[in-house]
mmCIF file of C-alpha atoms in Angstrom:
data_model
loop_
_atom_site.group_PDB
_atom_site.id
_atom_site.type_symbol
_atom_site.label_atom_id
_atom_site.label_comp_id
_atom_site.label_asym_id
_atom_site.label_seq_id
_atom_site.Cartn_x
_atom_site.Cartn_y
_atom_site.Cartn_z
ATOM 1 C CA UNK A 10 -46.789 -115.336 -55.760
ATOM 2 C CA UNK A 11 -44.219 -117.981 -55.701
ATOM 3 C CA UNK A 12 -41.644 -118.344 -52.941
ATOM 4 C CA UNK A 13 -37.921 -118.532 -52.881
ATOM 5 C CA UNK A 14 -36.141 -119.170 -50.203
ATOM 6 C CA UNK A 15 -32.443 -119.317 -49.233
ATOM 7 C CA UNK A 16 -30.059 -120.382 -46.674
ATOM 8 C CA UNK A 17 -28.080 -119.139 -44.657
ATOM 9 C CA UNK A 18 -29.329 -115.447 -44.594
ATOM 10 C CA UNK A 19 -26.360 -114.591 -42.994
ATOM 11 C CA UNK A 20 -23.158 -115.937 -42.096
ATOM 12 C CA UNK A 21 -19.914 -115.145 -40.561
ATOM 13 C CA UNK A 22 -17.125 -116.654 -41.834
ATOM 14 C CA UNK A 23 -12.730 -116.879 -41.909
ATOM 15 C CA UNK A 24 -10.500 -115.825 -44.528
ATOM 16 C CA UNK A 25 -9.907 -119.065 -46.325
ATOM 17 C CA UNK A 26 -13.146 -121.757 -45.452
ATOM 18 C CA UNK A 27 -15.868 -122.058 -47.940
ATOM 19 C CA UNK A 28 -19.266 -120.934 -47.541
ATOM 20 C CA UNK A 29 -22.270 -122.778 -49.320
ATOM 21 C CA UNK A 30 -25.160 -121.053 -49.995
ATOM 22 C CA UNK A 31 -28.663 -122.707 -50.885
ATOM 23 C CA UNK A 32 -32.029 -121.122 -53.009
ATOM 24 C CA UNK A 33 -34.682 -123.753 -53.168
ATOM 25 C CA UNK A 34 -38.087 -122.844 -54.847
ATOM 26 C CA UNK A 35 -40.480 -123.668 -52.721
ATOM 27 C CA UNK A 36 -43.918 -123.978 -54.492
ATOM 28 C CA UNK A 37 -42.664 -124.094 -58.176
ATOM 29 C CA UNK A 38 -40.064 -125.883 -60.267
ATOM 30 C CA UNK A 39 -37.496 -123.525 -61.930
ATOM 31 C CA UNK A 40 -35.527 -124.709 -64.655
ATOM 32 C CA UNK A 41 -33.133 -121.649 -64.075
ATOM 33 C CA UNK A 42 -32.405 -120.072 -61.158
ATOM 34 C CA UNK A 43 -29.920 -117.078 -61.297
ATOM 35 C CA UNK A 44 -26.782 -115.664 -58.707
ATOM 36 C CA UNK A 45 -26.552 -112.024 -58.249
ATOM 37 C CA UNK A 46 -24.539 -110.364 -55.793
ATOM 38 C CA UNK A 47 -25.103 -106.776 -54.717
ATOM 39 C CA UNK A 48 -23.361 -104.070 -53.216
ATOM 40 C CA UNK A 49 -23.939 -101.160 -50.528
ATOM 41 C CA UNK A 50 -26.378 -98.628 -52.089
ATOM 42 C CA UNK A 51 -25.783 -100.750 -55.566
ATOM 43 C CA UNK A 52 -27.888 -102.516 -57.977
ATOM 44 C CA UNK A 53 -27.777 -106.021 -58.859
ATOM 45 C CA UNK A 54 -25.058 -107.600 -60.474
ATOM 46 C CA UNK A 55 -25.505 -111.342 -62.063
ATOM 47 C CA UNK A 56 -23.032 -113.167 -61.725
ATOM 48 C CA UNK A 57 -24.149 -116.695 -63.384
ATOM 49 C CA UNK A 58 -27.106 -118.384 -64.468
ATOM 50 C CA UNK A 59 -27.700 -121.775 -63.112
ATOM 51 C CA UNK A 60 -29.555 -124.230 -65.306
ATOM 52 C CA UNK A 61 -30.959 -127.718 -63.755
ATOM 53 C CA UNK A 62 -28.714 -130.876 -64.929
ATOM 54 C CA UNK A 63 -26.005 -128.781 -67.068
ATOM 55 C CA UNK A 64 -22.835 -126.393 -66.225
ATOM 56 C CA UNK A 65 -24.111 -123.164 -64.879
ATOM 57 C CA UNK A 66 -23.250 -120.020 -67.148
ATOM 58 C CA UNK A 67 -20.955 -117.441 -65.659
ATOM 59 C CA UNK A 68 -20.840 -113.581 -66.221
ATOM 60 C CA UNK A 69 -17.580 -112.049 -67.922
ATOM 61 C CA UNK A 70 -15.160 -111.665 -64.575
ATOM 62 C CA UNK A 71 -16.970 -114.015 -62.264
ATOM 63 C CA UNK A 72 -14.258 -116.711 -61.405
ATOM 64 C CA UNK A 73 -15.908 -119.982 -61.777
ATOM 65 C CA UNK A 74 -13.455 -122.142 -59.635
ATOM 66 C CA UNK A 75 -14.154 -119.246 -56.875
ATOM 67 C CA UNK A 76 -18.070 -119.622 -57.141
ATOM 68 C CA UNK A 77 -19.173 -122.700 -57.558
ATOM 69 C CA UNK A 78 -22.503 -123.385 -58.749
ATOM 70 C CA UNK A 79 -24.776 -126.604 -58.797
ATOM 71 C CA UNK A 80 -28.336 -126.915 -59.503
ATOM 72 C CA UNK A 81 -28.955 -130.564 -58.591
ATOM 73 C CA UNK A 82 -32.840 -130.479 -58.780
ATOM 74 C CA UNK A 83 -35.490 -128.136 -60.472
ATOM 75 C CA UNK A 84 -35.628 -126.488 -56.546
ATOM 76 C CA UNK A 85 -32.615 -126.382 -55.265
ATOM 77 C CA UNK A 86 -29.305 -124.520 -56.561
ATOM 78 C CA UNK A 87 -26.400 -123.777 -54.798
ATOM 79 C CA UNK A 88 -23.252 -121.575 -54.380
ATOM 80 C CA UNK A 89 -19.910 -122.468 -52.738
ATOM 81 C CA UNK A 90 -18.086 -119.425 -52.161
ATOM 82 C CA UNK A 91 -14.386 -121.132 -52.101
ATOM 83 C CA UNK A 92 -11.283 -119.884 -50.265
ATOM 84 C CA UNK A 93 -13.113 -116.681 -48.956
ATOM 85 C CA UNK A 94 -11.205 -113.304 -48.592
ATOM 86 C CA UNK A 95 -12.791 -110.288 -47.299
ATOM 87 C CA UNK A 96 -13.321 -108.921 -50.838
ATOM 88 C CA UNK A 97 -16.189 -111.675 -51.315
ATOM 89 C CA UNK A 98 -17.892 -109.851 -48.281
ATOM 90 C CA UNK A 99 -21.485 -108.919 -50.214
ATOM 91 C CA UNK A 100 -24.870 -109.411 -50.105
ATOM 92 C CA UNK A 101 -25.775 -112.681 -52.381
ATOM 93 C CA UNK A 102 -29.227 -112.446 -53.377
ATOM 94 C CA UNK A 103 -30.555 -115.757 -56.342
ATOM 95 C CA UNK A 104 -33.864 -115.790 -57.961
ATOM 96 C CA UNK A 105 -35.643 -118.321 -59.957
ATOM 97 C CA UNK A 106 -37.804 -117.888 -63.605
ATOM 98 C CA UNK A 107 -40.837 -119.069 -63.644
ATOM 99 C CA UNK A 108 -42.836 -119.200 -67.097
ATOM 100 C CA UNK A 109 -45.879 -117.823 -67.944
ATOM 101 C CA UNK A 110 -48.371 -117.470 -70.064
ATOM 102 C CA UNK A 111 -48.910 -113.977 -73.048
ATOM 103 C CA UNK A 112 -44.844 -113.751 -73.039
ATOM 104 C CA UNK A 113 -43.979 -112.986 -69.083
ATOM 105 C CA UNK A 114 -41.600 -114.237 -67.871
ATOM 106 C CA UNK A 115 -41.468 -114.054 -64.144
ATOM 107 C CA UNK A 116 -38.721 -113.704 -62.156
ATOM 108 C CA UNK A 117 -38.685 -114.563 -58.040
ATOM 109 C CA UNK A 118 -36.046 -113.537 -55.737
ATOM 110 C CA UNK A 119 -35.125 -114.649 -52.620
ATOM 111 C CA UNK A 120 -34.530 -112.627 -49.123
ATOM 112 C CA UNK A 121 -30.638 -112.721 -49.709
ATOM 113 C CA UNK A 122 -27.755 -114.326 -47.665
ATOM 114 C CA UNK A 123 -25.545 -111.458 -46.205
ATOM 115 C CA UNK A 124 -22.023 -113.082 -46.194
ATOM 116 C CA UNK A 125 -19.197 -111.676 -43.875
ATOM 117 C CA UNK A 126 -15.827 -112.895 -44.352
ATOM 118 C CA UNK A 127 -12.894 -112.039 -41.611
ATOM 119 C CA UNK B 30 -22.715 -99.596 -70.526
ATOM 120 C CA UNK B 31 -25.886 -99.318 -68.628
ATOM 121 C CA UNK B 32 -28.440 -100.838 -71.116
ATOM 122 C CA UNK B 33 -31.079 -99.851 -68.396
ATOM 123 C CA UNK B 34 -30.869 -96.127 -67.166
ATOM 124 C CA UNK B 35 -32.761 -94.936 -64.329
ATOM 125 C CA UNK B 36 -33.078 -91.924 -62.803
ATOM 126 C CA UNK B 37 -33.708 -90.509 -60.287
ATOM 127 C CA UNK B 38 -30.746 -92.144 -58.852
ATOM 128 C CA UNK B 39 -31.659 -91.137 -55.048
ATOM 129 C CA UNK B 40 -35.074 -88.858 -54.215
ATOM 130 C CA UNK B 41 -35.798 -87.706 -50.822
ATOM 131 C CA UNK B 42 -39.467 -86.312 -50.778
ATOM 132 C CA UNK B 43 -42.053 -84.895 -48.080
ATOM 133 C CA UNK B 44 -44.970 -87.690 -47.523
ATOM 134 C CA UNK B 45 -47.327 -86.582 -49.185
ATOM 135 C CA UNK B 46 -45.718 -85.496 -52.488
ATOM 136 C CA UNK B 47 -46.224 -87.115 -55.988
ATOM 137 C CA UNK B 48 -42.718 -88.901 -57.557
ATOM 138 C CA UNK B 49 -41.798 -89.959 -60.983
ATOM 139 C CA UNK B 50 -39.389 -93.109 -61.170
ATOM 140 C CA UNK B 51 -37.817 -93.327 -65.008
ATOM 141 C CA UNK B 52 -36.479 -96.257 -66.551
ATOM 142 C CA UNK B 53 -34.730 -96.030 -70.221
ATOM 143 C CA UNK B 54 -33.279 -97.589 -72.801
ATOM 144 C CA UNK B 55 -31.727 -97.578 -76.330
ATOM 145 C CA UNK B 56 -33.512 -101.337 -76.587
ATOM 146 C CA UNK B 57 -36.303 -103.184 -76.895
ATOM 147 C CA UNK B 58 -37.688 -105.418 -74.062
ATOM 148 C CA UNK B 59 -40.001 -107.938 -74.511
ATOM 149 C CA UNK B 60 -41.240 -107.184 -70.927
ATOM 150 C CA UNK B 61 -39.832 -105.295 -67.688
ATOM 151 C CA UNK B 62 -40.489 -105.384 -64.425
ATOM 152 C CA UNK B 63 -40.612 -103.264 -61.485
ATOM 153 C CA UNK B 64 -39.055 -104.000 -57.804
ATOM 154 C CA UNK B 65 -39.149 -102.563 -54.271
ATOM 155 C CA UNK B 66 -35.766 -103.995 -52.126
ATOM 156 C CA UNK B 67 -36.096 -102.869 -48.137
ATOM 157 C CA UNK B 68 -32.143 -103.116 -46.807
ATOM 158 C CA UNK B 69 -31.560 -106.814 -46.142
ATOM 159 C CA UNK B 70 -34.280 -108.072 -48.049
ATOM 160 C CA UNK B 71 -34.407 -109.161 -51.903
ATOM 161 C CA UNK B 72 -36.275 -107.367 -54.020
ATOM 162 C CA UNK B 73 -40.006 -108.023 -54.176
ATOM 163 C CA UNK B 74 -41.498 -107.701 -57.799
ATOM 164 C CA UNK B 75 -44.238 -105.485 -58.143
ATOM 165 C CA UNK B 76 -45.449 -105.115 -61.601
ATOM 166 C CA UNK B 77 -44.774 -106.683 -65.122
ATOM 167 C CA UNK B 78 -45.348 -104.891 -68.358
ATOM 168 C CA UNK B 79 -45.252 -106.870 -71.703
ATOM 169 C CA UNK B 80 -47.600 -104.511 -73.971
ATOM 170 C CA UNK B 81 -46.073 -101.079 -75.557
ATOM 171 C CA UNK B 82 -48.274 -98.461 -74.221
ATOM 172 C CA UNK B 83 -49.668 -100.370 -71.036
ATOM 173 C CA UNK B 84 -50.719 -98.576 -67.647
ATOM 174 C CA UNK B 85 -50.977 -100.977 -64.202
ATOM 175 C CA UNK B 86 -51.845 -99.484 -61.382
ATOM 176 C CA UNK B 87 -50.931 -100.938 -57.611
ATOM 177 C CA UNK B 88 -53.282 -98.849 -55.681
ATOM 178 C CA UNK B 89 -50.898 -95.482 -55.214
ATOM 179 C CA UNK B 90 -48.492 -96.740 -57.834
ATOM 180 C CA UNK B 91 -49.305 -96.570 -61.662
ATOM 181 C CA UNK B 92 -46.548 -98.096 -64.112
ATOM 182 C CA UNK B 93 -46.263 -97.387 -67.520
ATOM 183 C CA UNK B 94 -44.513 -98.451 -70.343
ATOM 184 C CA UNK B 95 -43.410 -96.902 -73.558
ATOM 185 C CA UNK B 96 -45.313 -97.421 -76.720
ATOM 186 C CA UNK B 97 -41.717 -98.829 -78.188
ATOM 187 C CA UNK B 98 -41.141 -100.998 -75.163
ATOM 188 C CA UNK B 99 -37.952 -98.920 -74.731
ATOM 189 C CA UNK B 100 -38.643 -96.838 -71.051
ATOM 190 C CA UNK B 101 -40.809 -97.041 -68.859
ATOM 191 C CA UNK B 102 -41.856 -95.201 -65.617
ATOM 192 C CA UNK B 103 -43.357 -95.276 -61.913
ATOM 193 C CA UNK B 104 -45.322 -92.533 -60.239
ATOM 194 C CA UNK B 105 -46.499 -92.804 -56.433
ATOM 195 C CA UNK B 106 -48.903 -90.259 -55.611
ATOM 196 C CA UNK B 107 -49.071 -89.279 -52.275
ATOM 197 C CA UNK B 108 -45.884 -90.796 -51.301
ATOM 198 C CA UNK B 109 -46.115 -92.381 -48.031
ATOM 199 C CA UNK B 110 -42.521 -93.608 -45.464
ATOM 200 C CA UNK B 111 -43.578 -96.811 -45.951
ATOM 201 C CA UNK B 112 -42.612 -96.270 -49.738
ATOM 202 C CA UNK B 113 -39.238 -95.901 -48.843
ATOM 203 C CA UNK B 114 -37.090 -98.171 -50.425
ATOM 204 C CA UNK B 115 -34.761 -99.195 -53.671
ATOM 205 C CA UNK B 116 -36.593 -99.001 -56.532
ATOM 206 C CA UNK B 117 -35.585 -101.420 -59.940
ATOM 207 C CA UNK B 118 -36.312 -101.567 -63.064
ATOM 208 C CA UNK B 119 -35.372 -104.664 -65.003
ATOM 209 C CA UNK B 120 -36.158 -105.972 -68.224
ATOM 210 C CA UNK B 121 -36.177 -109.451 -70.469
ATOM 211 C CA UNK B 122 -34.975 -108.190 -74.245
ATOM 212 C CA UNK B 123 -36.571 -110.047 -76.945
ATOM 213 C CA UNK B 124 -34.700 -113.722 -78.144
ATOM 214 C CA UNK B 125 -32.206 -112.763 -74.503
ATOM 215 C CA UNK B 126 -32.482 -114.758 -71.533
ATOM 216 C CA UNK B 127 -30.902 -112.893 -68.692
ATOM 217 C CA UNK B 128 -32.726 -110.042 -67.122
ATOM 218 C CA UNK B 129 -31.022 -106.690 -66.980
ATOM 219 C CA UNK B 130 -31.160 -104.171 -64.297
ATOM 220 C CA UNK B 131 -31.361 -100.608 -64.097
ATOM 221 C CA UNK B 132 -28.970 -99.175 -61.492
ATOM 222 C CA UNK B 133 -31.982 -98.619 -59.233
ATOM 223 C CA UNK B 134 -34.022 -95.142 -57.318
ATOM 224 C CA UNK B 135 -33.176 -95.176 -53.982
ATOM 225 C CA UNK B 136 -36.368 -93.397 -52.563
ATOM 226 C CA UNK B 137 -36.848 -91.796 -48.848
ATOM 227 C CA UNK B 138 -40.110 -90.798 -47.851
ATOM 228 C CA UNK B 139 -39.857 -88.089 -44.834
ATOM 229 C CA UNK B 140 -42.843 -88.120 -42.453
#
């Protein structure tokens, strides 16, 4: 199956830097790639949808000027978690779509970046 | 509103033991798909069913999904530790483009 990869998968950070995280697909092109951030013992939550070339789509209560999002390339997206507090402490997981053929649409994820902030 | 509901939410089982996973919804999905997430890890698709009424089986793991392409379920016979894991369900509706996710199984396999 395809791959996606991202980078950091974990960092450490203080109350107030920025953290950038990257999700590059690494044997396919993807169009869209998507942000979700999960929980403890929670499900997935999206948070936006990152198209290549355009403005990336946020979810209702995900602060765009907080999380920013830029897909430069059809393999490479990423997400700048600005002015970090504590609260942004999660487990930041992206995926990327990749079509198919008889209506699938497929749907990679990466191996997560664990974010810590102090 | 949880457009996907899934239940179990947690199931700890014997190995050996057969488990039902169930996935429903009010809607229609064009397709949905099936993860397994290990702590730490992102989840790691399994299946993908786009016909009402189809059956794919993973070698202990048979997936099903409804004739309406409303629910769908997983069954693991003869469970096994290495099963253990979050389970999701997630499906694409029909004319949507985001994928929605069920609030996940978390599953424990005891040896």
């Amino acid at each position: 199956g395809a791959v996606v990869s991202q980078h950091p998968s974990w960092v450490i950070c203080k109350s107030g830097t920025s953290v950038k995280i990257e999700c590059r697909s690494l044997d396919f092109q993807a169009t869209t790639m998507f942000w979700y951030r999960q929980f403890p013992k929670q499900s997935l939550m999206l948070m936006a949808t990152s198209n290549e070339g355009s403005k990336a789509t946020y979810e209702q209560g995900v602060e765009k000027d907080k999380f920013l999002i830029n897909h430069a390339s059809l393999t490479l997206s990423t997400l700048t978690v600005t002015s970090a507090h504590p609260e942004d402490s999660s487990f930041y997981i992206c995926s990327a779509r990749e079509g198919g053929t008889g209506g699938e649409e497929t749907q990679y994820f990466g191996p997560g970046t664990r974010l810590l902030v102090l | 509103t949880q457009l996907l509901e899934q239940s179990p939410q947690f199931l700890s089982i014997q190995e050996g033991e057969n488990l039902t996973v169930y996935c429903n919804s009010s809607s229609v999905f064009s397709s949905l798909q099936w993860y397994r997430q290990e702590p730490g890890e992102g989840p790691v698709l399994l299946v993908t069913v786009v016909t009402g009424g189809e059956v794919k089986k993973l070698k202990r793991l048979t997936f099903q999904f409804g004739d309406a392409r409303k629910d769908s379920s997983l069954h693991i016979t003869a469970a096994q530790p290495g099963d253990t894991g979050l389970y999701l369900c997630a499906g694409d509706r029909t004319g949507g483009f985001k994928t929605i996710f069920g609030a996940g199984t978390r599953l424990f396999v005891k040896a």
